[in-house]
Coordinates of C-alpha atoms in Angstrom, one line a residue:
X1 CA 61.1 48.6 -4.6
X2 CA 60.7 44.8 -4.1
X3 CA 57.4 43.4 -4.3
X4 CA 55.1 46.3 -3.7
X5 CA 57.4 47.3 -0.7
X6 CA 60.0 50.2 -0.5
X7 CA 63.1 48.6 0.7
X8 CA 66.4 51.1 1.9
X9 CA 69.2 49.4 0.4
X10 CA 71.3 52.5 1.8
X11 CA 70.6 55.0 4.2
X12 CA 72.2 58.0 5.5
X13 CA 75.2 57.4 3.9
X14 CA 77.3 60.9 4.4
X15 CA 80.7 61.4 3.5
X16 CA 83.4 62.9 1.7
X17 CA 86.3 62.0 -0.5
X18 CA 89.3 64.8 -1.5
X19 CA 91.9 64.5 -4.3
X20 CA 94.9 62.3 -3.4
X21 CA 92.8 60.3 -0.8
X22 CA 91.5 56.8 -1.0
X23 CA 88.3 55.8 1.2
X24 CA 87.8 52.1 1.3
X25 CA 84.2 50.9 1.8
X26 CA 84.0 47.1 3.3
X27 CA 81.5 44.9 4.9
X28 CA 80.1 41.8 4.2
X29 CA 77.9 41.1 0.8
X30 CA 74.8 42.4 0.6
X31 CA 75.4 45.7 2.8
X32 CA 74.8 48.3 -0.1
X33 CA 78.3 48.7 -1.1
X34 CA 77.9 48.4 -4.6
X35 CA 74.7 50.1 -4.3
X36 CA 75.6 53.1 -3.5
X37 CA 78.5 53.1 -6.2
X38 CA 75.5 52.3 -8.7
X39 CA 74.1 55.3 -7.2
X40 CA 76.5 57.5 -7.7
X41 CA 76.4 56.6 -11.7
X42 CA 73.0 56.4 -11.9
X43 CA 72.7 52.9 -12.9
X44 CA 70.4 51.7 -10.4
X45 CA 67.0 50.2 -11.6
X46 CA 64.2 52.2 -13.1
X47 CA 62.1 51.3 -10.2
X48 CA 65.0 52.7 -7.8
X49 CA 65.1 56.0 -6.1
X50 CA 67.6 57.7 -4.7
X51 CA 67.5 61.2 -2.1
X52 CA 70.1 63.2 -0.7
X53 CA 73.0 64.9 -2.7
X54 CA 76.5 63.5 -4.5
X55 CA 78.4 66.3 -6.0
X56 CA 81.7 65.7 -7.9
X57 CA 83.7 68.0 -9.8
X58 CA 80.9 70.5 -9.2
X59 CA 78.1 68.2 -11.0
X60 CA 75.1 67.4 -8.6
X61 CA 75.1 63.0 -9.6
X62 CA 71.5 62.1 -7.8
X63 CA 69.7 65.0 -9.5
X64 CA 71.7 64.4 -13.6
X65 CA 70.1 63.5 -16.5
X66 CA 70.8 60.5 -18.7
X67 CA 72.4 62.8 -21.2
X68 CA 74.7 64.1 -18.6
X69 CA 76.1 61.0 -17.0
X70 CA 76.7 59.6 -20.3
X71 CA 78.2 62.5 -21.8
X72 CA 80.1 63.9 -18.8
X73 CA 79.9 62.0 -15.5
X74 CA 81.0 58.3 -17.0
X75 CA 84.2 57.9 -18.0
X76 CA 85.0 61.7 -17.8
X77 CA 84.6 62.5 -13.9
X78 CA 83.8 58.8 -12.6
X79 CA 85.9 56.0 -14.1
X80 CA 84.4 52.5 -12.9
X81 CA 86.3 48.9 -12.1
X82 CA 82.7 47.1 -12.2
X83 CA 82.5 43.9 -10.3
X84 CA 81.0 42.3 -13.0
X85 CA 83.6 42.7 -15.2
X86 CA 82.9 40.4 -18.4
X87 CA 79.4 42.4 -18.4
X88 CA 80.7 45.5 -18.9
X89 CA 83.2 44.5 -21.6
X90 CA 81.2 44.2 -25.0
X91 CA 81.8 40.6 -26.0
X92 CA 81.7 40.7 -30.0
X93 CA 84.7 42.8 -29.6
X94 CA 88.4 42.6 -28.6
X95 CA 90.0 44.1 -25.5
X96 CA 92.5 45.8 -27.9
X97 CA 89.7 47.3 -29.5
X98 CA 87.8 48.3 -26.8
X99 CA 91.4 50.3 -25.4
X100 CA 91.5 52.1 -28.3
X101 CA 88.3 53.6 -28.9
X102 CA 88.2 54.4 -25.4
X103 CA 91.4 55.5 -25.3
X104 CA 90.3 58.0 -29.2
X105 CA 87.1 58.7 -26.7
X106 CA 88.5 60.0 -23.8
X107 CA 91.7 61.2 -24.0
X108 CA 91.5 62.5 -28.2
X109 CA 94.5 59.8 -29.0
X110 CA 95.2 60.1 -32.6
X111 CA 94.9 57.1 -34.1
X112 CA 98.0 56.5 -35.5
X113 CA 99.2 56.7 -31.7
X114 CA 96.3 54.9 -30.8
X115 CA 98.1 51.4 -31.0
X116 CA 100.6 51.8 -28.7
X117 CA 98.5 53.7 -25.9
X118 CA 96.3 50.5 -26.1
X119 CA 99.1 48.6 -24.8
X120 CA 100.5 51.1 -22.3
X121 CA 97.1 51.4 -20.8
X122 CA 96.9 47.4 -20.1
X123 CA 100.0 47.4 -18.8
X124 CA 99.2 49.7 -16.1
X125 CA 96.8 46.9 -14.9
X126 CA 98.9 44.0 -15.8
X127 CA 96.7 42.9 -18.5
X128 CA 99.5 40.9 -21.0
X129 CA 99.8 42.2 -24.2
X130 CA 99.7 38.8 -25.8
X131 CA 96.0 38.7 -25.0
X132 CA 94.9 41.7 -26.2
X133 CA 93.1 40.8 -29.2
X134 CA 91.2 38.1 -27.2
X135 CA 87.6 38.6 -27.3
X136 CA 85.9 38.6 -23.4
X137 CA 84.5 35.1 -23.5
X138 CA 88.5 33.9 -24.1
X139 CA 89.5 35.3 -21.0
X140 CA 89.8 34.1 -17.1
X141 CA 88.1 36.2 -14.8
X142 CA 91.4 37.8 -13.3
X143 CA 92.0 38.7 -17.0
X144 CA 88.9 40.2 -17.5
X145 CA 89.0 42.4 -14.3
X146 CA 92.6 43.6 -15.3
X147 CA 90.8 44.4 -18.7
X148 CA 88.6 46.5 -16.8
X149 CA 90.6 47.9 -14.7
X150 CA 93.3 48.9 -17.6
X151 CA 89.7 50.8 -19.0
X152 CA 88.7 52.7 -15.9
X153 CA 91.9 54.2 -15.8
X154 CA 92.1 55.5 -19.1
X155 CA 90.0 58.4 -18.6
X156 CA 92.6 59.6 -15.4
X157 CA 88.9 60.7 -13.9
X158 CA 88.9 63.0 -10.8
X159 CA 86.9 59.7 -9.1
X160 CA 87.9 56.4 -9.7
X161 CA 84.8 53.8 -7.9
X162 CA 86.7 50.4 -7.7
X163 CA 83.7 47.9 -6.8
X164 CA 86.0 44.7 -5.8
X165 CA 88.9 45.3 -8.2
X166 CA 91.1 42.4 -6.9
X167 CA 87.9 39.7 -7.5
X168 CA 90.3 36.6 -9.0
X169 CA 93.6 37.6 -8.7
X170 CA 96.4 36.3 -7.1
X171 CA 97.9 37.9 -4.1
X172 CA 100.5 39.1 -6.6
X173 CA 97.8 40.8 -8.8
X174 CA 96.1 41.8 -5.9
X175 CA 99.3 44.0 -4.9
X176 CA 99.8 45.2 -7.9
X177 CA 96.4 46.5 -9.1
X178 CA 95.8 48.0 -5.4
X179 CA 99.3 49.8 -5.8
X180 CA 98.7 51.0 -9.6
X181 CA 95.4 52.5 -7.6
X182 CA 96.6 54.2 -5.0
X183 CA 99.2 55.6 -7.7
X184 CA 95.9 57.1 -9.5
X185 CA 95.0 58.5 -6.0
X186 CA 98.4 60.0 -5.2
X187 CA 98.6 61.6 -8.9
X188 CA 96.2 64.1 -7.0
X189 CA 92.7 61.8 -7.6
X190 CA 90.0 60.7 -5.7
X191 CA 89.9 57.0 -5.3
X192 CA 87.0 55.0 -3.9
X193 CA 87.0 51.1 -3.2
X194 CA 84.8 48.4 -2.5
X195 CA 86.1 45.7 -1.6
X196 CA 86.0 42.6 0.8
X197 CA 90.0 42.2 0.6
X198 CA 90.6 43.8 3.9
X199 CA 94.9 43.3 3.5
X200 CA 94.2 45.3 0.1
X201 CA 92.4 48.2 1.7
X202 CA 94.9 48.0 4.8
X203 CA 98.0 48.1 1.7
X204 CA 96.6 51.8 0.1
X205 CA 93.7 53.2 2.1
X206 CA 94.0 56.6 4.0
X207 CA 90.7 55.4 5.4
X208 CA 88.1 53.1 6.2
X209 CA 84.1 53.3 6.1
X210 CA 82.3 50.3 7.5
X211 CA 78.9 49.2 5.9
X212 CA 76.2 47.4 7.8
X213 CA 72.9 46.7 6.6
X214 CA 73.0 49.4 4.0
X215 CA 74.3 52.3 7.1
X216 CA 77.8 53.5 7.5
X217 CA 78.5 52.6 11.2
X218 CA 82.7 53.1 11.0
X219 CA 84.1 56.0 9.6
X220 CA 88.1 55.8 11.0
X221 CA 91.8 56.7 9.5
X222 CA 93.4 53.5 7.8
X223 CA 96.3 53.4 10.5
X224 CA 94.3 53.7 13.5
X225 CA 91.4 50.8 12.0
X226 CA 94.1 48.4 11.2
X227 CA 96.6 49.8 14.0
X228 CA 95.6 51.1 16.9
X229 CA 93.1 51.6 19.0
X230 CA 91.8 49.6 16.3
X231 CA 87.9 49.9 15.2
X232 CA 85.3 51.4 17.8
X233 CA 82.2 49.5 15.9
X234 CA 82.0 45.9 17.4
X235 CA 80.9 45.1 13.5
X236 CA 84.1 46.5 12.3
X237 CA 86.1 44.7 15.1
X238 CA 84.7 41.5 14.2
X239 CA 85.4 41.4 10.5
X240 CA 88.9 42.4 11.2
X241 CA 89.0 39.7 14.0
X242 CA 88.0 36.8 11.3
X243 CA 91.1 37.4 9.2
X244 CA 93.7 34.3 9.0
X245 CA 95.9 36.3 10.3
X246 CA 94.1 37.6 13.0
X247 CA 91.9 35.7 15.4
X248 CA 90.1 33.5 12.4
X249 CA 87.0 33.8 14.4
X250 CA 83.3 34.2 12.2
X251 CA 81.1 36.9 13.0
X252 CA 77.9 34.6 14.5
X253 CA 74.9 34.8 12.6
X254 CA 73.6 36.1 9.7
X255 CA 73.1 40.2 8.7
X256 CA 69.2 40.9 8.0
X257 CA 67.6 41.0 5.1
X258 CA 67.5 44.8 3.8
X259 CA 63.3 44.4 4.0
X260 CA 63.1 42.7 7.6
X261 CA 65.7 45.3 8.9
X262 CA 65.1 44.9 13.5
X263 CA 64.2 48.0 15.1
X264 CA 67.4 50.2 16.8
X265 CA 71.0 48.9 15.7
X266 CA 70.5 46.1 12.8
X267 CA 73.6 44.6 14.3
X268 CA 72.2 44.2 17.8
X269 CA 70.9 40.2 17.3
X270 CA 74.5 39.5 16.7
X271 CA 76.3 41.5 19.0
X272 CA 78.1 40.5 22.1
X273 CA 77.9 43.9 23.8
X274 CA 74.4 44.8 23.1
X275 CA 72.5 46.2 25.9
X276 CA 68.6 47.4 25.8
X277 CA 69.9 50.8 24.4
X278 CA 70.6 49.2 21.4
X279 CA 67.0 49.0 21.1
X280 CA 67.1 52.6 19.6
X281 CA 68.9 53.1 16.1
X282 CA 72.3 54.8 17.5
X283 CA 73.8 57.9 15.4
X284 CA 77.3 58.1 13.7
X285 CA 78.9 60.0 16.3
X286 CA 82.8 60.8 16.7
X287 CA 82.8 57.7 13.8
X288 CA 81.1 54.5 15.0
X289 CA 77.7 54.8 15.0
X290 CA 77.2 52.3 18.6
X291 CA 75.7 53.1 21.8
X292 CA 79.0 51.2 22.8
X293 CA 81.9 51.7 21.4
X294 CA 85.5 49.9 22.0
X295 CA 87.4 51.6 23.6
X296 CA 85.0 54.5 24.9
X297 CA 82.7 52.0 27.4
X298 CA 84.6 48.5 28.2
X299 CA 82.4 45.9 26.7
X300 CA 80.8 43.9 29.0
X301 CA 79.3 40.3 28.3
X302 CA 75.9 39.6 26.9
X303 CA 74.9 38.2 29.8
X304 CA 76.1 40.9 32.4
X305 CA 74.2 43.0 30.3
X306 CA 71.2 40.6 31.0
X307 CA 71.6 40.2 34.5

């Protein structure tokens, strides 16, 4: 809720995620990504609601306690690279310190091993082991997300939520962490990832769900998004499109505000296909929810449509 009004930061958001598999979730900021990873944890606002159902590992996430996400869900079942890193890391504290009681927490490390698994752990996100007993205000914030990362994977969870893990790395990093992921996915683990890094998601993903104005309106295999046929959604084709290595052209315009949301597809205003139909909020159907998709109806000009 945002002044007095209800706004749906995500809505009909339906999928689902198996051991071994990585789903990447993109779009542009302010889509509901992060959101619905919040969601998931339950750390949304107090004033937030959420409807629907989110089971993992048999526990039903929208409808779980305090108790139970703190005791069971966090850590346990869901391990979490925030993308706010240095405010999830306690600051009065070192990272070293913070591996090992997580590592005594989660995983029952005895502490006289305790020492040594601190520094394992960091090297699995290429945190250097000359800075563990750094405090968080000490480090960059590439150091800091490899700090959290190295944390979230502690736990080995069954779902691993990666809200913009690469966020100040180099391209280097960036490799590296999104392979040490999809190593957490292929170790038989469900691995979900938010991110705007589209060569990242193209490196590890099995497959791709497009956010737009807090909907899903791509759901596609990896290969076939960044292959071919390519994406279906003209959304989806036009942040792929504005990669440097692609056709470097910006989507025009602006996405909506979440509270000011037009009527029919939200993507409509900026779309170079859209047609009268568009007028009427199209369903996900056969993955791209679009009353014209690429590749199914040739895309005609805005103003053919018109004419």
């Amino acid at each position: 809720m945002r002044g007095g009004r209800h706004i749906a930061a995500v809505t009909g958001a339906s999928f689902d995620l198996a051991a071994g598999e990585c789903l990447a979730l993109v779009g542009e900021s302010g889509c509901g990504k992060s959101v619905l990873a919040s969601a998931l944890l339950g750390l949304l606002p107090g004033n937030a609601r959420t409807a629907g159902s989110a089971v993992v590992d048999g526990i039903e996430l929208l409808g779980a306690d305090e108790r139970t996400l703190a005791r069971t869900v966090r850590g346990r079942r869901i391990g979490l690279v925030p993308q706010s890193p240095a405010a999830h890391l306690t600051p009065v504290r070192t990272v070293r310190s913070q591996l090992e009681e997580t590592l005594r927490e989660l995983t029952g490390t005895p502490r006289r091993d305790v020492r040594r698994a601190a520094v394992v752990a960091a090297e699995r996100a290429a945190f250097p082991a000359d800075h563990l007993d750094r405090h968080p205000h000490e480090l960059s914030g590439g150091l800091a997300q490899r700090a959290a990362t190295a944390l979230a994977l502690i736990g080995d969870a069954p779902l691993l939520l990666a809200d913009e893990p690469t966020t100040g790395l180099d391209r280097e990093l960036v490799d590296r962490t999104a392979d040490e992921l999809r190593r957490h996915a292929d170790e038989g683990r469900a691995l979900l990832m938010i991110t705007h890094d589209l060569a990242a998601a193209e490196r590890i993903a099995d497959r791709v769900a497009v956010m737009y104005a807090g909907r899903i309106v791509e759901l596609a295999d990896a290969d076939a998004f960044f292959g071919k046929p390519g994406p279906r959604h003209p959304y989806a084709r036009g942040l792929l499109n504005a990669l440097p290595e692609r056709d470097f052209a910006p989507i025009p315009g602006l996405p909506p505000e979440l509270g000011d949301l037009p009527d029919g597809c939200a993507f409509a205003p900026r779309c170079d296909v859209a047609t009268p139909a568009c007028g009427t909020r199209p369903a996900l159907v056969n993955g791209s929810a679009c009353h014209h998709p690429l590749g199914v109806d040739a895309p005609r000009s805005q103003e053919a449509h018109r004419a």
